[in-house]
Short mmCIF file of C-alpha atoms in Angstrom, two decimals:
data_model
loop_
_atom_site.label_atom_id
_atom_site.label_comp_id
_atom_site.label_asym_id
_atom_site.label_seq_id
_atom_site.Cartn_x
_atom_site.Cartn_y
_atom_site.Cartn_z
CA MET A 865 -19.21 12.57 10.81
CA GLY A 866 -21.04 14.37 13.26
CA ILE A 867 -23.76 16.60 13.37
CA ALA A 868 -21.74 20.28 13.21
CA GLN A 869 -19.47 18.65 10.40
CA ASN A 870 -22.57 18.48 8.42
CA TRP A 871 -25.01 21.52 9.46
CA ARG A 872 -21.82 23.46 7.93
CA LEU A 873 -22.28 22.05 4.06
CA ARG A 874 -25.60 22.60 4.00
CA SER A 875 -25.59 24.89 1.35
CA GLN A 876 -23.01 22.66 -0.93
CA ARG A 877 -25.38 19.93 0.01
CA TYR A 878 -28.83 21.13 -0.22
CA GLY A 879 -28.86 24.00 -2.46
CA LEU A 880 -24.81 23.43 -4.75
CA VAL A 881 -23.71 26.14 -3.57
CA GLY A 882 -19.85 27.27 -4.36
CA GLU A 883 -17.67 30.20 -5.08
CA VAL A 884 -16.91 32.84 -8.41
CA CYS A 885 -13.25 34.16 -8.63
CA ASP A 886 -14.08 37.88 -8.30
CA ASP A 887 -10.80 38.42 -10.12
CA CYS A 888 -10.78 35.77 -12.52
CA GLY A 889 -14.34 35.18 -13.31
CA GLU A 890 -13.57 31.00 -12.84
CA LYS A 891 -16.48 29.14 -10.90
CA ILE A 892 -16.13 26.97 -8.37
CA PHE A 893 -17.14 23.82 -5.81
CA PRO A 894 -16.97 22.78 -4.05
CA PRO A 895 -16.33 26.36 -2.01
CA ARG A 896 -12.67 26.83 -0.95
CA ASP A 897 -11.69 30.53 -0.20
CA VAL A 898 -9.01 31.28 -2.21
CA CYS A 899 -9.04 30.07 -6.22
CA PRO A 900 -7.25 27.40 -7.24
CA TYR A 901 -6.24 28.94 -10.53
CA CYS A 902 -5.48 32.61 -9.76
CA THR A 903 -4.46 32.17 -5.86
CA GLN A 904 -6.53 35.47 -4.95
CA PRO A 905 -9.19 35.23 -2.47
CA ALA A 906 -12.26 33.88 -3.93
CA GLN A 907 -15.53 34.33 -1.83
CA THR A 908 -18.56 35.46 -3.42
CA PRO A 909 -21.16 32.58 -3.05
CA PHE A 910 -22.25 31.02 -6.50
CA GLN A 911 -25.36 28.59 -7.53
CA PHE A 912 -24.35 26.08 -9.87
CA SER A 913 -27.50 25.49 -11.83
CA GLY A 914 -26.94 21.24 -11.31
CA ARG A 915 -27.21 20.92 -14.55
CA GLY A 916 -24.30 19.11 -15.96
CA GLU A 917 -22.91 15.33 -18.06
CA VAL A 918 -21.50 12.24 -17.24
CA PHE A 919 -17.49 12.65 -16.66
CA SER A 920 -16.24 9.12 -16.01
CA HIS A 921 -18.15 6.51 -13.57
CA THR A 922 -18.25 3.23 -11.42
CA THR A 923 -20.20 0.98 -9.82
CA ILE A 924 -19.63 0.09 -6.19
CA TYR A 925 -20.19 -3.61 -4.58
CA ASN A 926 -17.71 -3.20 -1.61
CA PRO A 927 -19.29 0.04 0.35
CA PRO A 928 -17.84 1.42 3.29
CA THR A 929 -19.22 1.69 6.48
CA GLY A 930 -22.93 3.37 6.26
CA TYR A 931 -23.47 2.74 2.52
CA GLU A 932 -24.42 -0.86 2.42
CA GLU A 933 -28.33 -0.18 2.11
CA PHE A 934 -27.52 1.33 -1.67
CA VAL A 935 -24.93 -1.53 -3.15
CA PRO A 936 -24.99 -1.83 -6.10
CA TYR A 937 -24.47 2.17 -6.74
CA THR A 938 -23.15 4.46 -9.26
CA VAL A 939 -20.64 6.73 -8.27
CA ALA A 940 -19.84 9.46 -10.61
CA LEU A 941 -17.49 12.50 -11.46
CA VAL A 942 -20.34 14.81 -12.66
CA LYS A 943 -18.69 17.84 -15.06
CA LEU A 944 -21.25 20.88 -14.74
CA GLU A 945 -22.50 23.08 -16.98
CA GLU A 946 -20.51 25.67 -15.67
CA GLY A 947 -17.18 24.17 -15.47
CA PRO A 948 -16.14 22.05 -12.43
CA LEU A 949 -16.16 18.65 -11.84
CA VAL A 950 -18.36 17.07 -8.53
CA THR A 951 -18.07 13.99 -7.42
CA ALA A 952 -21.28 12.39 -6.51
CA GLN A 953 -23.66 9.08 -6.51
CA LEU A 954 -26.06 8.29 -9.55
CA THR A 955 -29.67 7.80 -9.00
CA ASP A 956 -33.13 6.24 -10.47
CA VAL A 957 -30.69 4.97 -12.89
CA ASP A 958 -29.52 1.51 -14.14
CA PRO A 959 -26.04 1.10 -13.43
CA GLU A 960 -25.04 -0.82 -16.63
CA GLU A 961 -27.10 2.05 -18.70
CA VAL A 962 -24.88 5.28 -17.76
CA ASN A 963 -23.10 6.23 -19.90
CA ILE A 964 -20.05 9.35 -20.61
CA GLY A 965 -21.32 12.04 -21.83
CA GLN A 966 -24.85 11.45 -20.96
CA PRO A 967 -26.63 14.76 -19.08
CA VAL A 968 -27.74 14.88 -15.76
CA GLU A 969 -29.45 16.77 -13.35
CA MET A 970 -28.65 16.92 -9.75
CA VAL A 971 -31.29 16.24 -6.97
CA THR A 972 -32.02 15.54 -3.55
CA ARG A 973 -31.83 12.07 -1.55
CA LYS A 974 -30.44 10.29 1.23
CA ILE A 975 -26.71 10.03 1.54
CA ARG A 976 -26.47 7.74 4.29
CA GLU A 977 -28.14 6.68 7.95
CA ASP A 978 -26.10 6.05 10.76
CA GLY A 979 -27.55 2.60 12.13
CA PRO A 980 -31.36 2.92 13.02
CA GLU A 981 -31.21 5.87 15.85
CA GLY A 982 -28.15 8.08 14.01
CA LEU A 983 -27.58 11.24 11.58
CA ILE A 984 -29.74 10.58 8.09
CA MET A 985 -27.51 12.85 5.67
CA TYR A 986 -29.47 14.11 2.70
CA GLY A 987 -27.66 15.74 0.35
CA TYR A 988 -27.14 15.84 -3.54
CA LYS A 989 -27.06 13.26 -6.28
CA PHE A 990 -27.30 13.27 -10.04
CA ARG A 991 -30.06 11.75 -12.34
CA PRO A 992 -30.27 11.39 -16.24
CA ARG A 993 -31.76 14.71 -17.22
CA LEU A 994 -35.55 14.49 -17.50
CA GLN A 995 -36.84 15.68 -20.97
CA GLU A 996 -38.38 18.93 -21.23
CA VAL A 997 -41.88 19.12 -22.65
CA MET B 1075 23.51 20.18 2.83
CA ARG B 1076 24.82 16.62 3.09
CA ASP B 1077 25.32 14.01 1.09
CA VAL B 1078 22.79 10.84 2.49
CA SER B 1079 23.29 7.04 2.17
CA ILE B 1080 21.55 3.59 2.90
CA ILE B 1081 23.70 1.64 5.30
CA GLY B 1082 20.81 -0.53 6.45
CA ILE B 1083 18.16 -2.01 5.10
CA GLY B 1084 15.28 -4.43 6.62
CA GLN B 1085 11.79 -6.37 5.84
CA THR B 1086 9.17 -8.80 7.14
CA PRO B 1087 7.70 -10.53 5.12
CA VAL B 1088 4.55 -8.93 3.22
CA GLY B 1089 1.23 -11.18 3.92
CA GLU B 1090 -1.01 -12.16 6.71
CA HIS B 1091 0.41 -11.84 9.72
CA TRP B 1092 -1.87 -12.77 12.49
CA ASP B 1093 0.47 -13.93 14.92
CA ARG B 1094 2.85 -10.32 14.94
CA SER B 1095 1.20 -7.24 16.28
CA LEU B 1096 2.10 -3.27 14.65
CA ARG B 1097 4.60 -2.76 17.12
CA HIS B 1098 6.31 -6.56 16.59
CA LEU B 1099 6.32 -5.74 13.08
CA ALA B 1100 8.26 -2.54 12.92
CA TYR B 1101 10.56 -4.10 15.54
CA ASP B 1102 11.24 -6.83 13.11
CA ALA B 1103 12.14 -4.43 10.24
CA VAL B 1104 13.99 -2.03 12.43
CA ALA B 1105 15.69 -4.53 14.30
CA ALA B 1106 17.10 -6.10 11.04
CA ALA B 1107 17.98 -2.77 8.91
CA MET B 1108 20.06 -1.79 12.45
CA GLN B 1109 21.78 -4.85 12.78
CA ASP B 1110 22.12 -4.75 8.68
CA ALA B 1111 23.63 -1.62 9.19
CA GLY B 1112 25.94 -2.30 12.41
CA VAL B 1113 24.58 0.33 14.57
CA GLN B 1114 23.47 0.00 18.22
CA ARG B 1115 22.38 3.08 18.25
CA ALA B 1116 20.37 6.17 15.97
CA ASP B 1117 19.12 9.81 16.62
CA ALA B 1118 16.24 9.67 15.10
CA LEU B 1119 12.83 7.71 14.30
CA TYR B 1120 10.32 8.70 11.57
CA VAL B 1121 7.64 6.33 10.99
CA GLY B 1122 5.46 5.82 7.95
CA ASN B 1123 1.92 4.35 8.82
CA MET B 1124 -1.27 5.15 7.91
CA LEU B 1125 -4.43 3.22 8.99
CA SER B 1126 -2.47 2.73 12.85
CA GLY B 1127 -5.82 4.83 14.81
CA GLU B 1128 -8.16 2.94 12.77
CA ILE B 1129 -7.48 -0.66 12.71
CA SER B 1130 -5.51 -1.18 15.84
CA GLY B 1131 -6.46 1.74 17.34
CA GLN B 1132 -3.12 2.99 18.34
CA SER B 1133 -2.03 6.39 17.77
CA HIS B 1134 1.39 7.85 18.85
CA LEU B 1135 3.86 5.02 17.06
CA GLY B 1136 6.97 7.91 17.57
CA PRO B 1137 7.37 6.58 20.83
CA LEU B 1138 6.09 3.42 20.97
CA ILE B 1139 8.44 2.13 18.05
CA ALA B 1140 11.19 3.70 19.70
CA ASP B 1141 10.76 2.10 22.96
CA PHE B 1142 10.06 -1.23 21.42
CA ALA B 1143 13.36 -1.46 19.27
CA GLY B 1144 15.17 -0.22 22.78
CA LEU B 1145 15.64 3.06 21.56
CA ARG B 1146 13.85 4.91 24.65
CA GLY B 1147 14.81 8.61 24.28
CA ILE B 1148 15.54 9.78 20.46
CA GLU B 1149 13.21 11.88 18.75
CA ALA B 1150 10.50 9.76 17.13
CA VAL B 1151 7.28 10.79 15.34
CA LYS B 1152 4.72 8.99 12.84
CA ILE B 1153 4.49 10.11 9.79
CA GLU B 1154 1.49 9.72 7.65
CA GLY B 1155 0.70 10.44 3.87
CA ALA B 1156 -1.98 8.25 3.23
CA CYS B 1157 -0.61 5.10 0.75
CA GLY B 1158 2.39 7.38 0.36
CA SER B 1159 3.31 7.35 4.08
CA GLY B 1160 6.77 5.10 3.96
CA ALA B 1161 8.52 7.64 1.55
CA ALA B 1162 7.65 10.03 3.13
CA ALA B 1163 9.19 8.99 6.42
CA VAL B 1164 12.53 8.50 4.06
CA ARG B 1165 12.11 11.66 2.98
CA MET B 1166 12.08 13.33 6.54
CA GLY B 1167 15.32 11.28 7.65
CA TYR B 1168 16.65 12.46 4.44
CA LEU B 1169 15.95 16.07 5.42
CA ALA B 1170 17.02 15.59 9.12
CA VAL B 1171 20.34 13.86 8.28
CA ALA B 1172 20.98 16.03 5.11
CA SER B 1173 20.76 19.25 7.35
CA GLY B 1174 23.63 18.26 9.42
CA LEU B 1175 21.11 17.92 12.96
CA GLN B 1176 21.15 14.33 12.61
CA ASP B 1177 23.65 11.37 12.35
CA ILE B 1178 21.71 8.44 12.38
CA ALA B 1179 17.86 8.37 11.24
CA ILE B 1180 15.81 5.24 11.54
CA CYS B 1181 13.46 5.24 8.68
CA ALA B 1182 10.87 2.56 9.01
CA GLY B 1183 7.48 1.81 7.84
CA VAL B 1184 4.56 -0.23 9.02
CA GLU B 1185 0.97 -1.82 8.26
CA LYS B 1186 -1.01 -3.87 9.80
CA MET B 1187 -4.13 -4.25 7.84
CA THR B 1188 -5.06 -7.83 8.46
CA ASP B 1189 -6.55 -7.19 11.78
CA ASP B 1190 -10.18 -5.77 10.31
CA VAL B 1191 -10.66 -7.01 6.76
CA GLY B 1192 -14.09 -5.38 5.95
CA ASN B 1193 -16.21 -2.23 5.70
CA ARG B 1194 -13.77 -0.73 7.51
CA LEU B 1195 -10.82 -0.99 6.53
CA THR B 1196 -12.39 -0.20 2.91
CA GLY B 1197 -13.68 3.33 5.28
CA GLY B 1198 -10.34 3.75 6.71
CA LEU B 1199 -8.49 3.58 3.07
CA ALA B 1200 -11.05 5.90 1.79
CA GLN B 1201 -10.16 8.80 4.30
CA ALA B 1202 -6.91 9.66 1.98
CA ALA B 1203 -9.70 10.93 -0.52
CA ASP B 1204 -11.62 14.41 0.87
CA ALA B 1205 -14.17 13.68 3.86
CA ASP B 1206 -16.86 16.49 2.41
CA TYR B 1207 -16.53 15.40 -0.72
CA GLU B 1208 -15.73 12.28 -1.81
CA VAL B 1209 -15.74 9.95 1.39
CA ILE B 1210 -19.26 11.01 1.96
CA HIS B 1211 -21.14 9.86 -0.82
CA GLY B 1212 -19.99 6.26 -0.36
CA ILE B 1213 -17.16 6.01 -2.46
CA SER B 1214 -14.16 3.88 -1.56
CA PHE B 1215 -10.50 4.06 -2.41
CA VAL B 1216 -10.89 1.64 -5.85
CA ALA B 1217 -14.08 3.37 -7.01
CA LEU B 1218 -11.91 6.83 -6.81
CA ASN B 1219 -9.12 4.97 -9.22
CA ALA B 1220 -12.09 2.96 -11.26
CA LEU B 1221 -13.35 6.80 -12.45
CA LEU B 1222 -9.40 7.50 -13.19
CA MET B 1223 -9.62 4.33 -15.48
CA ARG B 1224 -12.23 4.55 -16.96
CA ARG B 1225 -11.71 8.02 -18.33
CA TYR B 1226 -8.68 7.32 -19.85
CA LEU B 1227 -10.07 3.99 -21.45
CA TYR B 1228 -12.36 6.21 -23.14
CA GLU B 1229 -10.02 9.50 -24.13
CA TYR B 1230 -7.26 7.29 -25.07
CA LYS B 1231 -9.43 4.76 -26.65
CA VAL B 1232 -7.89 1.39 -25.01
CA ARG B 1233 -8.58 -1.75 -23.86
CA HIS B 1234 -8.63 -2.51 -20.19
CA GLU B 1235 -6.78 -5.91 -21.20
CA ASP B 1236 -3.91 -3.64 -22.17
CA PHE B 1237 -3.45 -3.14 -18.85
CA ALA B 1238 -2.40 -6.51 -18.00
CA GLY B 1239 1.15 -6.54 -18.69
CA PHE B 1240 1.54 -5.06 -15.72
CA SER B 1241 -0.05 -7.52 -13.25
CA ILE B 1242 1.75 -10.39 -14.96
CA ASN B 1243 5.39 -8.48 -15.00
CA ALA B 1244 4.57 -8.02 -11.33
CA HIS B 1245 3.63 -11.49 -10.66
CA ALA B 1246 6.05 -12.82 -12.73
CA ASN B 1247 9.13 -10.81 -10.58
CA ALA B 1248 7.35 -11.96 -7.64
CA VAL B 1249 8.34 -15.49 -7.81
CA GLY B 1250 12.10 -14.71 -7.45
CA ASN B 1251 11.30 -12.45 -3.55
CA PRO B 1252 10.97 -14.53 -0.88
CA ASN B 1253 9.12 -11.61 1.34
CA ALA B 1254 6.55 -11.42 -1.74
CA MET B 1255 2.95 -12.18 -0.80
CA PHE B 1256 1.72 -13.72 -4.31
CA ARG B 1257 4.86 -16.01 -5.59
CA ARG B 1258 2.62 -17.07 -8.78
CA PRO B 1259 2.38 -16.25 -11.99
CA ILE B 1260 -0.70 -14.50 -13.60
CA THR B 1261 -2.04 -15.17 -17.37
CA ALA B 1262 -3.46 -12.73 -19.71
CA GLU B 1263 -6.25 -14.94 -19.41
CA ALA B 1264 -6.96 -14.79 -15.68
CA PHE B 1265 -6.35 -11.21 -15.87
CA LYS B 1266 -9.31 -10.77 -18.66
CA LYS B 1267 -11.32 -13.01 -16.59
CA ALA B 1268 -10.95 -11.63 -12.61
CA ALA B 1269 -13.76 -10.74 -11.36
CA MET B 1270 -15.01 -7.04 -10.77
CA VAL B 1271 -14.55 -4.53 -7.77
CA ALA B 1272 -15.55 -1.44 -9.13
CA ASP B 1273 -16.04 -1.76 -12.77
CA PRO B 1274 -13.18 -1.30 -15.32
CA ILE B 1275 -10.67 -2.79 -12.11
CA ASN B 1276 -10.96 -6.09 -11.42
CA LEU B 1277 -9.46 -7.89 -8.84
CA LEU B 1278 -6.02 -8.63 -10.83
CA ASP B 1279 -5.59 -4.22 -11.87
CA SER B 1280 -5.57 -4.39 -7.55
CA SER B 1281 -3.45 -4.92 -5.44
CA PRO B 1282 -3.44 -6.98 -2.11
CA MET B 1283 -3.87 -5.36 1.23
CA ALA B 1284 -1.46 -6.93 3.71
CA ASP B 1285 0.66 -6.68 6.82
CA GLY B 1286 4.54 -5.56 6.85
CA ALA B 1287 7.26 -3.38 7.92
CA ALA B 1288 9.99 -2.11 6.10
CA ALA B 1289 13.31 0.05 7.44
CA VAL B 1290 16.31 1.53 6.01
CA ILE B 1291 19.02 3.41 8.22
CA LEU B 1292 20.68 6.51 6.68
CA CYS B 1293 23.86 8.11 7.40
CA PRO B 1294 26.10 10.95 5.89
CA THR B 1295 27.25 10.08 2.26
CA GLU B 1296 31.17 10.72 4.13
CA ARG B 1297 30.55 8.64 7.19
CA ALA B 1298 29.07 5.48 5.45
CA GLY B 1299 32.42 3.71 5.34
CA GLU B 1300 32.56 3.73 8.75
CA PHE B 1301 29.47 0.98 8.82
CA THR B 1302 29.47 -0.75 5.18
CA ASN B 1303 31.11 -0.82 1.70
CA ASN B 1304 28.13 -1.28 -0.08
CA ALA B 1305 26.49 1.99 0.90
CA VAL B 1306 23.27 3.05 -1.63
CA ARG B 1307 23.59 6.80 -1.71
CA ILE B 1308 20.79 8.81 -2.03
CA ALA B 1309 20.92 10.54 -5.42
CA ALA B 1310 17.91 12.27 -4.80
CA SER B 1311 14.77 12.54 -2.43
CA ALA B 1312 12.02 14.85 -3.75
CA MET B 1313 8.11 15.44 -2.75
CA ALA B 1314 5.30 16.97 -4.19
CA THR B 1315 1.09 17.15 -3.59
CA ASP B 1316 -1.58 18.01 -5.71
CA SER B 1317 -5.22 18.45 -4.75
CA LEU B 1318 -6.30 16.02 -2.41
CA SER B 1319 -9.86 14.97 -4.46
CA ILE B 1320 -9.56 14.11 -8.31
CA HIS B 1321 -12.14 16.70 -8.82
CA ASP B 1322 -10.49 19.26 -7.71
CA ARG B 1323 -7.53 18.48 -10.56
CA TYR B 1324 -7.04 20.45 -13.53
CA ASP B 1325 -6.22 17.07 -15.54
CA PRO B 1326 -7.59 14.02 -14.11
CA LEU B 1327 -5.93 11.98 -16.27
CA TRP B 1328 -2.63 14.22 -15.66
CA LEU B 1329 -0.15 12.79 -12.17
CA GLN B 1330 1.12 16.61 -11.41
CA ALA B 1331 2.73 15.79 -8.39
CA ALA B 1332 4.33 12.97 -9.88
CA GLN B 1333 5.66 15.47 -12.89
CA ASP B 1334 7.07 18.02 -10.05
CA SER B 1335 8.62 15.08 -7.69
CA ALA B 1336 10.01 13.33 -11.07
CA GLN B 1337 11.49 16.19 -12.33
CA ARG B 1338 12.92 17.87 -9.06
CA ALA B 1339 14.53 14.13 -8.45
CA TYR B 1340 15.82 14.10 -12.04
CA ARG B 1341 17.20 17.83 -11.65
CA GLN B 1342 18.93 17.15 -7.92
CA ALA B 1343 20.53 14.01 -9.11
CA GLY B 1344 21.79 15.93 -12.46
CA VAL B 1345 19.97 12.49 -14.49
CA GLY B 1346 16.95 12.02 -17.09
CA PRO B 1347 14.66 9.19 -17.05
CA ASP B 1348 16.69 7.78 -20.10
CA ASP B 1349 19.63 7.46 -17.78
CA ILE B 1350 17.31 5.43 -14.53
CA HIS B 1351 17.70 1.73 -14.93
CA LEU B 1352 14.75 0.08 -13.08
CA PHE B 1353 11.72 2.07 -11.52
CA GLU B 1354 9.76 0.94 -8.52
CA LEU B 1355 6.52 2.43 -9.28
CA HIS B 1356 3.53 2.71 -7.32
CA ASP B 1357 1.03 0.04 -8.96
CA ALA B 1358 -1.27 0.20 -5.87
CA PHE B 1359 -3.19 -0.37 -9.79
CA THR B 1360 -2.67 -0.46 -13.09
CA ILE B 1361 -4.10 2.71 -14.24
CA MET B 1362 -1.71 4.50 -11.37
CA ALA B 1363 1.91 2.42 -13.20
CA ALA B 1364 0.45 3.77 -16.51
CA MET B 1365 -0.03 7.38 -15.22
CA SER B 1366 3.37 7.87 -13.64
CA LEU B 1367 5.27 6.01 -16.30
CA GLU B 1368 3.25 9.02 -18.60
CA ALA B 1369 4.02 12.28 -15.33
CA SER B 1370 7.32 10.77 -15.11
CA GLY B 1371 8.78 11.23 -18.18
CA PHE B 1372 9.56 7.57 -19.49
CA ALA B 1373 5.99 7.39 -21.59
CA GLU B 1374 4.16 10.02 -23.88
CA ARG B 1375 0.93 11.31 -22.85
CA GLY B 1376 -2.13 8.59 -22.79
CA LYS B 1377 0.69 5.86 -23.43
CA GLY B 1378 2.13 4.34 -20.25
CA TRP B 1379 -0.12 0.80 -20.85
CA GLN B 1380 2.47 1.02 -24.35
CA LEU B 1381 5.37 -0.28 -21.87
CA ALA B 1382 3.24 -3.28 -20.55
CA VAL B 1383 2.33 -4.34 -24.06
CA ASN B 1384 5.35 -4.19 -25.67
CA GLY B 1385 7.67 -5.52 -23.03
CA ASP B 1386 9.68 -2.89 -21.85
CA ILE B 1387 8.77 -2.80 -18.29
CA ARG B 1388 9.47 -6.42 -17.67
CA PRO B 1389 13.23 -7.71 -16.20
CA GLY B 1390 15.32 -7.50 -19.88
CA GLY B 1391 13.51 -4.68 -21.10
CA ARG B 1392 14.05 -0.85 -21.75
CA LEU B 1393 12.72 -0.15 -17.90
CA PRO B 1394 12.36 -3.01 -15.52
CA VAL B 1395 9.28 -1.56 -12.94
CA CYS B 1396 8.15 -3.26 -10.00
CA THR B 1397 11.64 -5.51 -10.13
CA MET B 1398 10.49 -7.45 -6.71
CA GLY B 1399 7.07 -7.74 -7.59
CA GLY B 1400 5.74 -4.74 -6.76
CA LEU B 1401 2.35 -3.64 -5.00
CA LYS B 1402 0.65 -6.22 -7.00
CA ALA B 1403 3.03 -8.84 -6.02
CA ARG B 1404 4.77 -8.43 -2.83
CA GLY B 1405 2.21 -7.00 -1.41
CA HIS B 1406 0.50 -3.05 -0.37
CA PRO B 1407 0.81 -2.84 3.48
CA VAL B 1408 0.16 0.97 2.58
CA GLY B 1409 2.39 3.06 5.14
CA ALA B 1410 4.77 0.50 5.06
CA THR B 1411 4.78 0.30 1.28
CA GLY B 1412 7.12 2.90 -0.02
CA VAL B 1413 9.72 2.24 2.52
CA TYR B 1414 9.93 -1.35 0.65
CA GLN B 1415 10.34 -0.07 -2.64
CA ILE B 1416 13.75 1.71 -1.43
CA VAL B 1417 14.65 -1.17 0.00
CA GLU B 1418 13.79 -3.22 -3.39
CA ALA B 1419 15.54 -0.75 -4.78
CA ALA B 1420 18.49 -1.14 -3.00
CA GLN B 1421 18.93 -4.74 -2.33
CA GLN B 1422 19.25 -4.19 -6.45
CA LEU B 1423 22.01 -1.27 -6.72
CA ARG B 1424 23.62 -4.14 -3.88
CA GLY B 1425 23.47 -6.82 -6.00
CA GLU B 1426 21.40 -8.76 -3.48
CA ALA B 1427 18.15 -9.37 -5.31
CA GLY B 1428 19.05 -13.02 -5.73
CA ASP B 1429 16.42 -14.42 -8.63
CA CYS B 1430 15.25 -11.11 -9.02
CA GLN B 1431 18.56 -9.37 -10.22
CA ILE B 1432 18.37 -6.50 -12.73
CA PRO B 1433 22.26 -7.62 -14.22
CA ASN B 1434 24.65 -4.04 -13.80
CA ALA B 1435 21.50 -1.94 -12.43
CA ARG B 1436 23.35 1.51 -10.86
CA LEU B 1437 20.67 4.00 -10.44
CA ALA B 1438 17.07 3.27 -9.42
CA MET B 1439 14.10 5.41 -9.08
CA ALA B 1440 11.10 4.62 -6.17
CA GLN B 1441 8.20 6.90 -6.15
CA ASN B 1442 5.83 6.67 -3.93
CA ILE B 1443 1.91 7.96 -4.48
CA GLY B 1444 -0.02 8.99 -1.48
CA GLY B 1445 -4.12 8.75 -2.31
CA SER B 1446 -5.00 9.12 -6.26
CA GLY B 1447 -2.12 11.35 -6.50
CA SER B 1448 -2.39 14.27 -3.84
CA THR B 1449 1.13 13.28 -1.91
CA ILE B 1450 3.88 11.74 -4.51
CA VAL B 1451 7.52 10.80 -3.48
CA THR B 1452 10.53 10.24 -5.70
CA HIS B 1453 13.77 9.14 -4.45
CA ILE B 1454 16.61 8.26 -7.32
CA LEU B 1455 19.41 5.83 -5.39
CA GLU B 1456 22.66 5.17 -6.72
CA GLY B 1457 24.87 2.59 -6.28
CA ARG B 1458 28.83 1.60 -5.98
#
């Protein structure tokens, strides 16, 4: 992915910014300009809380190019509190200790590195939700 | 709209063809199909392929394959729908002939995968998913299917070993197919102990990457008799799409595009699931086989796996599937797979399936799936 392709996604990657449909009220992530539920225009930004729970998960040992340094890593579908599913890596957790239904929260981490002199991309991952004290 | 029939079929063995390039493989299949049909010329060529740019550094397959097959000058174009490219190319040929604009159309599928077995191939396959919101997180194609399978096991309270029947059936059937990649049976014990790829999906849940090419020749049914007395009629052809990514689905465990394309196909053919004699389904992973059976109306929601447990899918069962080995054991040269399925269904309907023959098969369905269920093409074929 080139610089501009990543730059365009900065508010999603760093802020989990999606949309809310003015017509039917559905919260949408990733943003997509047309509401998938009612097909009306949906362009009002909405920032998600970053809280959710694990909907499904798997651990990757054979990574695509660019992700070798993270192996083994766990990817998940996370069900956000506000409704949508999001695909992301889990972090700060032993793959053996991940369960469906586990509460997680968004954190910002390094997503990938394009070699020693290339881009370093940051974005959202999810970790087990910290206990509130 | 004109009625359309298949008058010729051709295929290469599926496997590791170190000595044959993309264009050579495509030529082999196209030439075999043209010889089978007894045609020297065609009006159009549609080439299903996914990875030629990524693996062979070659786009623009339409003119390349047309020229290489001795068809320079005709209409020719590559059709891409990830792992659903093959049946999508057949669909385009069907539309061309049915519309009356073309008389003889060649629909080919070709894939050359083994020139790069490794992370680049894994990355190329992942391009079937959403680059900005799935692939960027390091997800592989098998991992997407693993997310579906884990959720399926959880929601429907099923055990992983309940899926073994899909792979055991595919391997048993491939023994009789000289073009299959893995012509050896496997056991339930081997399935249980197979190496993990992306949990819960293990090696024997998964179809193998391979090289291969297959082709069919289409013409108007009213002219089929000029070429053959063994034409296979395309009773229905339907394509549907769903969201590219799993996280955007209304229901991740339901293949809406399989339901939509199957229902359109049943309507066009004037039949229902009970009328289908055999089903070449898209068992890229065992979970896809189960979900395809459910969405296509052969099993209730959450119960597709039961057809593998009770033997319904075996030859002689209620609905034989993957009768020549399926993706699992015939092999899965991604952009060619959909054409292999249709070639194999035609072999069955022509009574030319050899040791794999399903007796008295007259109506066969083939369903090709691109991505995690984003492009789904369903064909129903009718023999004489």
